[in-house]
mmCIF file of C-alpha atoms and ligand atoms in Angstrom:
data_model
loop_
_atom_site.group_PDB
_atom_site.id
_atom_site.type_symbol
_atom_site.label_atom_id
_atom_site.label_comp_id
_atom_site.label_asym_id
_atom_site.label_seq_id
_atom_site.Cartn_x
_atom_site.Cartn_y
_atom_site.Cartn_z
ATOM 1 C CA MET A 1 102.617 108.079 80.241
ATOM 2 C CA ILE A 2 100.412 107.562 77.603
ATOM 3 C CA PHE A 3 98.132 104.491 77.405
ATOM 4 C CA ALA A 4 98.390 102.831 73.860
ATOM 5 C CA SER A 5 96.732 99.509 74.659
ATOM 6 C CA ILE A 6 95.439 98.094 77.632
ATOM 7 C CA THR A 7 95.390 94.073 77.584
ATOM 8 C CA LEU A 8 92.765 92.056 79.962
ATOM 9 C CA ARG A 9 93.978 88.213 80.386
ATOM 10 C CA GLU A 10 92.194 85.272 82.542
ATOM 11 C CA ILE A 11 94.649 82.773 83.824
ATOM 12 C CA GLN A 12 93.773 79.963 85.883
ATOM 13 C CA LEU A 13 96.369 78.927 88.350
ATOM 14 C CA PRO A 14 95.756 76.007 90.595
ATOM 15 C CA LEU A 15 96.922 76.410 94.432
ATOM 16 C CA LYS A 16 98.782 73.422 95.824
ATOM 17 C CA GLU A 17 96.164 72.759 98.263
ATOM 18 C CA PRO A 18 92.622 74.298 98.850
ATOM 19 C CA PHE A 19 92.762 77.254 100.905
ATOM 20 C CA ALA A 20 89.216 77.661 103.106
ATOM 21 C CA ILE A 21 87.958 80.696 104.958
ATOM 22 C CA SER A 22 84.619 81.041 106.727
ATOM 23 C CA SER A 23 82.914 82.265 103.706
ATOM 24 C CA GLY A 24 84.313 79.730 101.063
ATOM 25 C CA VAL A 25 86.969 77.562 99.398
ATOM 26 C CA VAL A 26 89.149 78.230 96.707
ATOM 27 C CA GLU A 27 91.201 75.548 94.637
ATOM 28 C CA VAL A 28 92.308 77.101 91.730
ATOM 29 C CA ARG A 29 92.833 81.065 91.492
ATOM 30 C CA ARG A 30 91.047 82.434 88.750
ATOM 31 C CA ILE A 31 93.070 85.654 88.133
ATOM 32 C CA LEU A 32 93.041 88.943 85.976
ATOM 33 C CA LEU A 33 96.127 89.891 84.333
ATOM 34 C CA LEU A 34 96.381 93.479 83.007
ATOM 35 C CA GLU A 35 99.056 94.374 80.776
ATOM 36 C CA LEU A 36 99.623 98.316 79.893
ATOM 37 C CA ILE A 37 101.436 99.341 76.987
ATOM 38 C CA ASP A 38 102.587 102.822 76.740
ATOM 39 C CA ARG A 39 103.242 104.897 73.721
ATOM 40 C CA SER A 40 106.772 104.553 74.096
ATOM 41 C CA GLY A 41 106.608 101.091 73.937
ATOM 42 C CA ALA A 42 106.981 100.511 77.890
ATOM 43 C CA THR A 43 105.049 97.773 79.410
ATOM 44 C CA SER A 44 103.610 96.895 82.891
ATOM 45 C CA TRP A 45 101.917 94.074 84.258
ATOM 46 C CA SER A 46 99.352 94.228 86.867
ATOM 47 C CA GLU A 47 96.811 92.033 88.874
ATOM 48 C CA CYS A 48 93.245 92.045 90.190
ATOM 49 C CA VAL A 49 92.671 90.911 93.603
ATOM 50 C CA ALA A 50 89.017 89.794 92.776
ATOM 51 C CA GLY A 51 88.187 86.423 93.655
ATOM 52 C CA GLU A 52 85.731 84.037 91.619
ATOM 53 C CA GLU A 53 82.839 84.526 94.080
ATOM 54 C CA PRO A 54 81.568 87.610 95.952
ATOM 55 C CA ASN A 55 82.323 86.065 99.326
ATOM 56 C CA TYR A 56 85.155 88.510 100.532
ATOM 57 C CA SER A 57 83.812 91.667 98.945
ATOM 58 C CA PRO A 58 81.041 92.678 96.545
ATOM 59 C CA GLU A 59 83.753 92.448 93.709
ATOM 60 C CA THR A 60 84.316 89.216 91.372
ATOM 61 C CA ILE A 61 86.701 88.642 88.594
ATOM 62 C CA ASP A 62 83.975 88.864 86.152
ATOM 63 C CA SER A 63 82.597 91.848 87.791
ATOM 64 C CA ALA A 64 86.243 93.477 87.368
ATOM 65 C CA TRP A 65 86.570 92.263 84.056
ATOM 66 C CA TYR A 66 83.415 93.988 82.910
ATOM 67 C CA ALA A 67 84.214 97.355 84.923
ATOM 68 C CA ILE A 68 87.662 97.178 83.632
ATOM 69 C CA ARG A 69 86.567 96.851 79.852
ATOM 70 C CA ASP A 70 83.369 98.996 79.566
ATOM 71 C CA HIS A 71 84.255 101.687 82.049
ATOM 72 C CA LEU A 72 87.657 102.128 83.278
ATOM 73 C CA ALA A 73 90.046 101.349 80.412
ATOM 74 C CA PRO A 74 88.299 103.489 78.318
ATOM 75 C CA ARG A 75 88.889 106.539 80.968
ATOM 76 C CA LEU A 76 92.874 105.783 80.122
ATOM 77 C CA LEU A 77 93.505 104.869 76.672
ATOM 78 C CA GLY A 78 95.063 107.575 74.612
ATOM 79 C CA ARG A 79 95.299 110.084 77.289
ATOM 80 C CA GLU A 80 98.411 111.351 78.691
ATOM 81 C CA PHE A 81 98.814 111.224 82.573
ATOM 82 C CA ALA A 82 101.673 112.912 84.516
ATOM 83 C CA SER A 83 101.556 110.938 87.351
ATOM 84 C CA PRO A 84 99.351 107.601 89.000
ATOM 85 C CA GLY A 85 97.568 110.145 91.009
ATOM 86 C CA GLU A 86 96.237 111.628 88.055
ATOM 87 C CA VAL A 87 95.328 108.226 86.957
ATOM 88 C CA HIS A 88 93.615 107.466 90.385
ATOM 89 C CA GLN A 89 91.596 110.621 90.057
ATOM 90 C CA ALA A 90 90.348 109.821 86.738
ATOM 91 C CA LEU A 91 89.402 106.215 87.647
ATOM 92 C CA CYS A 92 87.635 107.895 90.904
ATOM 93 C CA ARG A 93 85.665 110.480 89.099
ATOM 94 C CA ASP A 94 81.730 109.598 89.634
ATOM 95 C CA PHE A 95 82.678 105.983 89.901
ATOM 96 C CA ARG A 96 81.601 104.316 92.978
ATOM 97 C CA GLY A 97 83.101 100.987 94.414
ATOM 98 C CA ASN A 98 84.692 98.694 92.096
ATOM 99 C CA GLN A 99 88.026 99.312 94.386
ATOM 100 C CA MET A 100 89.575 95.839 93.095
ATOM 101 C CA ALA A 101 89.072 96.806 89.460
ATOM 102 C CA ARG A 102 90.282 100.389 89.866
ATOM 103 C CA ALA A 103 93.391 99.149 91.799
ATOM 104 C CA ALA A 104 94.785 96.754 88.916
ATOM 105 C CA LEU A 105 94.721 99.809 86.448
ATOM 106 C CA GLU A 106 96.060 102.409 89.012
ATOM 107 C CA MET A 107 98.891 99.705 90.156
ATOM 108 C CA GLY A 108 99.850 99.172 86.714
ATOM 109 C CA ALA A 109 100.163 102.876 86.312
ATOM 110 C CA TRP A 110 102.582 102.996 89.354
ATOM 111 C CA GLY A 111 104.217 99.851 87.695
ATOM 112 C CA LEU A 112 104.665 101.688 84.384
ATOM 113 C CA LYS A 113 105.765 104.900 86.153
ATOM 114 C CA ALA A 114 108.557 102.940 87.771
ATOM 115 C CA VAL A 115 109.801 101.226 84.387
ATOM 116 C CA LEU A 116 109.494 104.868 82.421
ATOM 117 C CA GLU A 117 111.744 106.343 85.466
ATOM 118 C CA ASP A 118 114.076 103.435 85.232
ATOM 119 C CA ILE A 119 113.760 102.920 89.170
ATOM 120 C CA PRO A 120 112.380 100.031 91.537
ATOM 121 C CA LEU A 121 108.706 100.205 92.354
ATOM 122 C CA ALA A 122 109.370 100.073 95.946
ATOM 123 C CA ARG A 123 111.702 103.363 95.653
ATOM 124 C CA LEU A 124 108.869 105.070 93.453
ATOM 125 C CA LEU A 125 106.292 104.523 96.403
ATOM 126 C CA GLY A 126 108.967 105.520 98.996
ATOM 127 C CA GLY A 127 109.852 102.156 100.408
ATOM 128 C CA THR A 128 112.566 102.387 102.912
ATOM 129 C CA ARG A 129 113.222 98.553 103.729
ATOM 130 C CA ALA A 130 115.227 96.053 101.688
ATOM 131 C CA LYS A 131 113.711 93.211 103.429
ATOM 132 C CA VAL A 132 109.931 92.643 104.413
ATOM 133 C CA ASP A 133 108.847 90.754 107.575
ATOM 134 C CA THR A 134 106.617 87.722 106.136
ATOM 135 C CA GLY A 135 103.600 85.931 107.907
ATOM 136 C CA ILE A 136 101.646 82.742 106.756
ATOM 137 C CA SER A 137 97.803 82.820 106.502
ATOM 138 C CA LEU A 138 96.782 79.534 107.298
ATOM 139 C CA GLY A 139 93.290 78.235 105.813
ATOM 140 C CA ILE A 140 90.741 76.250 107.853
ATOM 141 C CA GLN A 141 92.058 73.158 108.807
ATOM 142 C CA PRO A 142 89.945 69.527 108.994
ATOM 143 C CA SER A 143 90.873 69.269 112.896
ATOM 144 C CA PRO A 144 92.763 71.105 115.515
ATOM 145 C CA GLU A 145 95.459 68.551 115.092
ATOM 146 C CA ALA A 146 95.926 69.382 111.445
ATOM 147 C CA LEU A 147 96.225 72.901 112.167
ATOM 148 C CA VAL A 148 98.709 72.310 115.063
ATOM 149 C CA ASP A 149 101.070 70.514 112.250
ATOM 150 C CA LYS A 150 100.744 73.269 109.615
ATOM 151 C CA ALA A 151 101.259 75.832 112.278
ATOM 152 C CA ALA A 152 104.562 74.295 113.506
ATOM 153 C CA GLN A 153 105.695 74.029 109.964
ATOM 154 C CA ALA A 154 105.529 77.509 109.247
ATOM 155 C CA LEU A 155 106.899 78.576 112.861
ATOM 156 C CA ALA A 156 109.962 76.374 111.714
ATOM 157 C CA GLU A 157 110.347 77.412 108.239
ATOM 158 C CA GLY A 158 110.666 80.778 109.935
ATOM 159 C CA TYR A 159 107.483 82.698 109.662
ATOM 160 C CA ARG A 160 107.247 85.818 111.776
ATOM 161 C CA LYS A 161 103.548 85.868 112.407
ATOM 162 C CA ILE A 162 100.836 82.532 111.898
ATOM 163 C CA LYS A 163 97.283 83.887 111.043
ATOM 164 C CA MET A 164 94.861 81.049 111.173
ATOM 165 C CA LYS A 165 91.432 81.226 109.760
ATOM 166 C CA ILE A 166 88.663 80.567 112.045
ATOM 167 C CA ARG A 167 84.698 79.927 111.423
ATOM 168 C CA PRO A 168 82.254 79.208 114.433
ATOM 169 C CA GLY A 169 83.019 75.845 115.345
ATOM 170 C CA ALA A 170 86.421 75.608 114.391
ATOM 171 C CA ASP A 171 87.642 78.397 116.518
ATOM 172 C CA ILE A 172 88.835 78.396 120.085
ATOM 173 C CA THR A 173 89.644 74.625 120.460
ATOM 174 C CA TYR A 174 91.752 74.852 117.244
ATOM 175 C CA LEU A 175 93.669 78.208 118.562
ATOM 176 C CA GLN A 176 93.962 76.807 122.045
ATOM 177 C CA ALA A 177 95.553 73.565 120.340
ATOM 178 C CA VAL A 178 98.132 75.770 118.431
ATOM 179 C CA ARG A 179 98.896 77.826 121.454
ATOM 180 C CA ASP A 180 99.536 74.614 123.591
ATOM 181 C CA ALA A 181 101.912 73.151 121.316
ATOM 182 C CA LEU A 182 103.858 76.116 119.839
ATOM 183 C CA GLY A 183 104.187 77.719 123.458
ATOM 184 C CA PRO A 184 103.418 81.625 124.697
ATOM 185 C CA GLN A 185 106.001 83.105 122.451
ATOM 186 C CA ALA A 186 104.596 81.909 119.232
ATOM 187 C CA PRO A 187 103.121 85.056 117.217
ATOM 188 C CA LEU A 188 99.569 83.886 116.435
ATOM 189 C CA MET A 189 96.438 85.652 115.104
ATOM 190 C CA ALA A 190 92.922 84.455 113.907
ATOM 191 C CA ASP A 191 91.129 85.691 111.004
ATOM 192 C CA ALA A 192 87.217 85.119 111.124
ATOM 193 C CA ASN A 193 86.501 86.762 107.517
ATOM 194 C CA SER A 194 83.005 88.187 108.942
ATOM 195 C CA ALA A 195 81.736 85.117 110.313
ATOM 196 C CA TYR A 196 80.297 86.205 113.499
ATOM 197 C CA SER A 197 77.757 88.689 114.791
ATOM 198 C CA LEU A 198 77.479 90.783 118.124
ATOM 199 C CA ASP A 199 75.708 87.979 119.970
ATOM 200 C CA ASP A 200 78.939 86.194 119.865
ATOM 201 C CA GLN A 201 80.424 88.699 121.946
ATOM 202 C CA ASN A 202 80.907 86.629 125.180
ATOM 203 C CA HIS A 203 82.787 83.572 122.948
ATOM 204 C CA ILE A 204 84.946 86.143 121.437
ATOM 205 C CA ALA A 205 85.890 87.543 124.962
ATOM 206 C CA GLN A 206 87.160 84.364 125.807
ATOM 207 C CA TRP A 207 89.932 84.508 123.366
ATOM 208 C CA ASP A 208 91.624 87.108 124.938
ATOM 209 C CA GLU A 209 93.245 84.211 127.072
ATOM 210 C CA LEU A 210 95.006 82.674 123.780
ATOM 211 C CA ASP A 211 97.404 85.824 123.777
ATOM 212 C CA LEU A 212 96.798 86.704 119.963
ATOM 213 C CA ILE A 213 98.559 89.621 118.315
ATOM 214 C CA MET A 214 95.142 90.542 116.872
ATOM 215 C CA ILE A 215 91.842 89.081 115.870
ATOM 216 C CA GLU A 216 91.277 90.122 111.931
ATOM 217 C CA GLN A 217 87.736 91.149 110.952
ATOM 218 C CA PRO A 218 85.589 89.124 113.356
ATOM 219 C CA LEU A 219 82.015 91.100 112.333
ATOM 220 C CA GLY A 220 80.452 92.378 109.377
ATOM 221 C CA TRP A 221 82.347 93.068 106.205
ATOM 222 C CA ASP A 222 81.136 96.460 105.833
ATOM 223 C CA ASP A 223 80.842 97.118 109.580
ATOM 224 C CA LEU A 224 82.359 99.668 111.903
ATOM 225 C CA VAL A 225 79.828 100.575 114.364
ATOM 226 C CA ARG A 226 79.311 96.953 115.941
ATOM 227 C CA HIS A 227 83.209 96.209 115.824
ATOM 228 C CA ALA A 228 83.497 99.283 117.782
ATOM 229 C CA LYS A 229 81.296 97.841 120.408
ATOM 230 C CA LEU A 230 83.034 94.447 120.498
ATOM 231 C CA GLN A 231 86.570 96.080 120.507
ATOM 232 C CA ASN A 232 85.398 97.966 123.772
ATOM 233 C CA ALA A 233 84.767 94.639 125.442
ATOM 234 C CA LEU A 234 88.094 93.136 124.198
ATOM 235 C CA LYS A 235 91.983 93.016 125.568
ATOM 236 C CA THR A 236 93.093 91.568 122.216
ATOM 237 C CA PRO A 237 93.254 94.283 119.378
ATOM 238 C CA ILE A 238 90.935 94.030 116.369
ATOM 239 C CA CYS A 239 92.435 94.354 112.796
ATOM 240 C CA LEU A 240 90.111 95.603 110.512
ATOM 241 C CA ASP A 241 90.658 94.263 106.447
ATOM 242 C CA GLU A 242 86.895 94.207 104.722
ATOM 243 C CA SER A 243 85.730 97.220 106.248
ATOM 244 C CA ILE A 244 88.832 99.617 105.571
ATOM 245 C CA THR A 245 88.074 100.350 101.883
ATOM 246 C CA SER A 246 89.262 103.815 102.010
ATOM 247 C CA LEU A 247 91.275 106.449 103.779
ATOM 248 C CA GLU A 248 87.674 107.500 105.180
ATOM 249 C CA ARG A 249 87.145 104.399 106.474
ATOM 250 C CA ALA A 250 90.193 104.399 108.221
ATOM 251 C CA ARG A 251 89.349 107.547 109.949
ATOM 252 C CA ASP A 252 86.151 106.274 110.772
ATOM 253 C CA MET A 253 87.493 103.358 112.307
ATOM 254 C CA VAL A 254 89.827 105.453 114.652
ATOM 255 C CA ALA A 255 87.003 107.818 115.384
ATOM 256 C CA LEU A 256 84.814 105.377 116.360
ATOM 257 C CA GLY A 257 87.329 102.641 118.127
ATOM 258 C CA SER A 258 86.081 99.889 115.797
ATOM 259 C CA GLY A 259 89.857 98.558 115.830
ATOM 260 C CA ARG A 260 93.435 99.361 116.314
ATOM 261 C CA ILE A 261 95.498 97.884 113.695
ATOM 262 C CA ILE A 262 94.780 97.992 109.866
ATOM 263 C CA ASN A 263 95.877 95.530 107.183
ATOM 264 C CA ILE A 264 96.067 97.466 103.981
ATOM 265 C CA LYS A 265 95.541 95.373 100.902
ATOM 266 C CA PRO A 266 95.920 97.770 97.888
ATOM 267 C CA GLY A 267 93.473 95.885 95.700
ATOM 268 C CA ARG A 268 90.562 96.735 98.445
ATOM 269 C CA VAL A 269 91.225 100.247 98.917
ATOM 270 C CA GLY A 270 91.532 101.058 95.157
ATOM 271 C CA GLY A 271 95.018 101.012 94.926
ATOM 272 C CA PHE A 272 98.394 102.630 96.084
ATOM 273 C CA THR A 273 97.344 106.162 96.040
ATOM 274 C CA GLU A 274 94.494 105.457 98.395
ATOM 275 C CA SER A 275 97.012 102.723 100.468
ATOM 276 C CA LEU A 276 99.571 105.613 100.579
ATOM 277 C CA ALA A 277 96.954 107.965 102.179
ATOM 278 C CA ILE A 278 95.955 105.279 104.759
ATOM 279 C CA HIS A 279 99.532 104.254 105.513
ATOM 280 C CA GLN A 280 100.373 108.116 106.024
ATOM 281 C CA PHE A 281 97.323 108.537 108.357
ATOM 282 C CA CYS A 282 98.157 105.584 110.405
ATOM 283 C CA VAL A 283 101.786 106.558 111.208
ATOM 284 C CA GLU A 284 100.290 109.700 112.550
ATOM 285 C CA GLN A 285 98.084 108.101 114.673
ATOM 286 C CA ASP A 286 100.399 105.283 115.649
ATOM 287 C CA ILE A 287 98.038 102.838 114.230
ATOM 288 C CA PRO A 288 100.317 99.746 113.140
ATOM 289 C CA VAL A 289 99.719 98.468 109.654
ATOM 290 C CA TRP A 290 100.512 95.360 107.696
ATOM 291 C CA CYS A 291 100.316 94.364 104.049
ATOM 292 C CA GLY A 292 97.401 91.721 103.537
ATOM 293 C CA GLY A 293 97.222 89.280 100.733
ATOM 294 C CA MET A 294 94.518 87.638 98.203
ATOM 295 C CA LEU A 295 96.623 84.543 97.343
ATOM 296 C CA GLU A 296 98.344 86.630 94.591
ATOM 297 C CA SER A 297 100.234 85.318 91.821
ATOM 298 C CA GLY A 298 103.899 86.280 91.627
ATOM 299 C CA ILE A 299 102.931 89.455 89.766
ATOM 300 C CA GLY A 300 100.482 91.081 92.325
ATOM 301 C CA ARG A 301 103.414 89.989 95.431
ATOM 302 C CA ALA A 302 105.528 92.152 93.579
ATOM 303 C CA TYR A 303 103.180 95.107 94.403
ATOM 304 C CA ASN A 304 102.630 93.907 97.955
ATOM 305 C CA VAL A 305 106.215 93.652 98.562
ATOM 306 C CA ALA A 306 107.076 97.262 97.183
ATOM 307 C CA LEU A 307 103.994 98.617 99.301
ATOM 308 C CA ALA A 308 105.239 96.584 102.338
ATOM 309 C CA SER A 309 108.987 98.215 102.282
ATOM 310 C CA LEU A 310 106.988 101.669 103.755
ATOM 311 C CA PRO A 311 107.992 102.109 107.252
ATOM 312 C CA GLY A 312 104.676 102.136 108.830
ATOM 313 C CA PHE A 313 104.430 98.637 107.664
ATOM 314 C CA ILE A 314 105.674 97.484 111.081
ATOM 315 C CA LEU A 315 104.157 93.941 111.248
ATOM 316 C CA PRO A 316 104.849 90.677 108.949
ATOM 317 C CA GLY A 317 102.918 91.023 105.924
ATOM 318 C CA ASP A 318 100.558 88.105 104.588
ATOM 319 C CA ILE A 319 103.438 87.954 101.538
ATOM 320 C CA SER A 320 104.236 84.496 102.100
ATOM 321 C CA PRO A 321 107.012 83.316 99.018
ATOM 322 C CA SER A 322 105.502 81.559 95.780
ATOM 323 C CA ALA A 323 106.419 78.381 96.744
ATOM 324 C CA ARG A 324 103.441 78.228 99.346
ATOM 325 C CA TYR A 325 100.947 78.829 96.687
ATOM 326 C CA TRP A 326 101.960 77.385 93.541
ATOM 327 C CA ASP A 327 103.901 74.538 92.219
ATOM 328 C CA GLN A 328 105.199 77.010 89.656
ATOM 329 C CA ASP A 329 104.683 80.716 89.595
ATOM 330 C CA ILE A 330 104.315 82.802 86.596
ATOM 331 C CA VAL A 331 107.241 85.235 87.594
ATOM 332 C CA THR A 332 111.106 84.538 87.768
ATOM 333 C CA PRO A 333 112.988 84.444 89.983
ATOM 334 C CA ALA A 334 109.918 83.093 92.022
ATOM 335 C CA TRP A 335 109.526 84.807 95.363
ATOM 336 C CA GLU A 336 111.544 83.523 98.131
ATOM 337 C CA MET A 337 111.589 83.755 101.923
ATOM 338 C CA ASP A 338 114.590 83.274 103.812
ATOM 339 C CA GLY A 339 115.225 81.251 106.903
ATOM 340 C CA SER A 340 114.055 84.071 109.342
ATOM 341 C CA GLY A 341 110.882 84.954 107.649
ATOM 342 C CA ARG A 342 111.987 87.651 105.154
ATOM 343 C CA VAL A 343 111.685 88.665 101.834
ATOM 344 C CA ASN A 344 113.941 90.609 99.805
ATOM 345 C CA VAL A 345 112.857 93.814 98.216
ATOM 346 C CA PRO A 346 114.206 93.896 94.665
ATOM 347 C CA LEU A 347 115.892 97.047 94.942
ATOM 348 C CA ASP A 348 118.627 96.348 92.124
ATOM 349 C CA ARG A 349 116.076 96.217 89.304
ATOM 350 C CA PRO A 350 113.700 98.737 87.930
ATOM 351 C CA GLY A 351 109.819 98.304 87.765
ATOM 352 C CA ILE A 352 108.303 95.609 89.577
ATOM 353 C CA GLY A 353 111.529 93.699 90.188
ATOM 354 C CA VAL A 354 110.522 89.998 88.603
ATOM 355 C CA GLU A 355 110.362 88.976 84.982
ATOM 356 C CA LEU A 356 107.127 87.527 83.400
ATOM 357 C CA ASP A 357 107.077 83.688 82.286
ATOM 358 C CA HIS A 358 105.337 84.534 79.024
ATOM 359 C CA GLU A 359 105.074 80.817 78.019
ATOM 360 C CA ARG A 360 103.470 79.856 81.131
ATOM 361 C CA ILE A 361 101.144 83.053 81.186
ATOM 362 C CA ALA A 362 100.039 82.061 77.469
ATOM 363 C CA ALA A 363 99.272 78.357 78.480
ATOM 364 C CA LEU A 364 97.335 79.417 81.618
ATOM 365 C CA THR A 365 95.566 81.833 79.623
ATOM 366 C CA VAL A 366 91.791 80.874 79.015
ATOM 367 C CA ARG A 367 90.670 84.364 77.683
ATOM 368 C CA SER A 368 92.196 87.460 76.594
ATOM 369 C CA HIS A 369 90.718 91.026 75.349
ATOM 370 C CA ILE A 370 92.854 93.914 73.980
ATOM 371 C CA ILE A 371 91.463 97.533 73.987
ATOM 372 C CA VAL A 372 93.427 99.978 71.664
HETATM 373 O O1 LIG B 401 91.210 87.853 104.709
HETATM 374 O O2 LIG B 401 93.044 87.948 104.323
HETATM 375 C C1 LIG B 401 92.198 87.489 103.992
HETATM 376 C C2 LIG B 401 92.625 85.135 101.087
HETATM 377 C C3 LIG B 401 91.460 85.325 100.067
HETATM 378 C C4 LIG B 401 90.570 86.115 100.685
HETATM 379 C C5 LIG B 401 90.894 86.844 102.013
HETATM 380 C C6 LIG B 401 91.790 86.897 102.800
HETATM 381 C C7 LIG B 401 93.106 85.692 102.247
HETATM 382 C C8 LIG B 401 94.299 85.509 103.048
HETATM 383 C C9 LIG B 401 95.407 85.023 102.063
HETATM 384 O O3 LIG B 401 94.637 85.563 104.514
HETATM 385 C C10 LIG B 401 96.801 85.812 102.560
HETATM 386 C C11 LIG B 401 97.782 85.305 101.534
HETATM 387 O O4 LIG B 401 97.558 85.801 100.369
HETATM 388 O O5 LIG B 401 98.728 84.796 101.765
HETATM 389 MG MG1 LIG B 402 91.294 89.141 106.565
#
């Protein structure tokens, strides 16, 4: 592949309802889309998962826009790459951090490769599943009753895992209410997005009684040492999200005992090359893996669905259908989930497997920049 042009676009896509995590709320997703055009004319679109505020990781849509426009895209333009792995290397050389910015380009290169080879992206990655198990991520609700309603509805819709966002003051009473209402078999978990410290160890240890599948990222966003101490004192497995930014961090998690499960978000780790390496490592180490989400549009979702079709993704991913987030997605067909909580991997179509709604994308675009 030879990159002839790279276009950055920002779209603003309103969520159906605000999504609250411990560190902030989002109502309208500001999404950076990339369009990569090969010298042959073949085209691939990808999505940067960075949010508007640096409340999940240090990156934002604006830092990613700048990193891609001024530093990363110029490394790719006009050059020939034999594989997305070479693109990954070119983006990593003497370049610290900015995983989400790198991932948008690197994943776009995988999408382009799939188009050039005329095969589904999931096949190119080594996916083995035709359907992926799906979970829902519920934002923090105003009351335990409101959370119970949402969780009961999700279970009725077929979701295979129900993740509930928590924060100090909205944790055990909320989770207990859902456990009591949905029963001992309900597949429940909690995600704190780094809202606690080791001072809360005794409080968190009480959650063991809730029989959660896992507790996601209770402590610092880049911490491993304190998570190891906490995991040692807990029966419930800790799943790391924010702290796993590379294969090295995944190795450190295992070496230190900081957690027992990993949520892989390709955007958080710099793309698919790193995601595949982490997946391989986790399979070897018997670490269960699942695919996280970042409120992606239908474009980013396509990449997540493809990744989640790999064999090590044995837990349901945060890969809800389009209608959970948007009145209208920017792809056709929209992503759908069947009544038993599964999303089809589009194995009958080359590339990312969905068409773009170009008119809608144009209508939602607030800025664009083309680099040739
Ligand atoms: O921690 O997994 C997270 C959304 C924004 C920022 C962080 C997280 C999330 C989610 C959304 O949980 C999952 C989804 O896309 O459905
Ligand atoms: Mg998380």
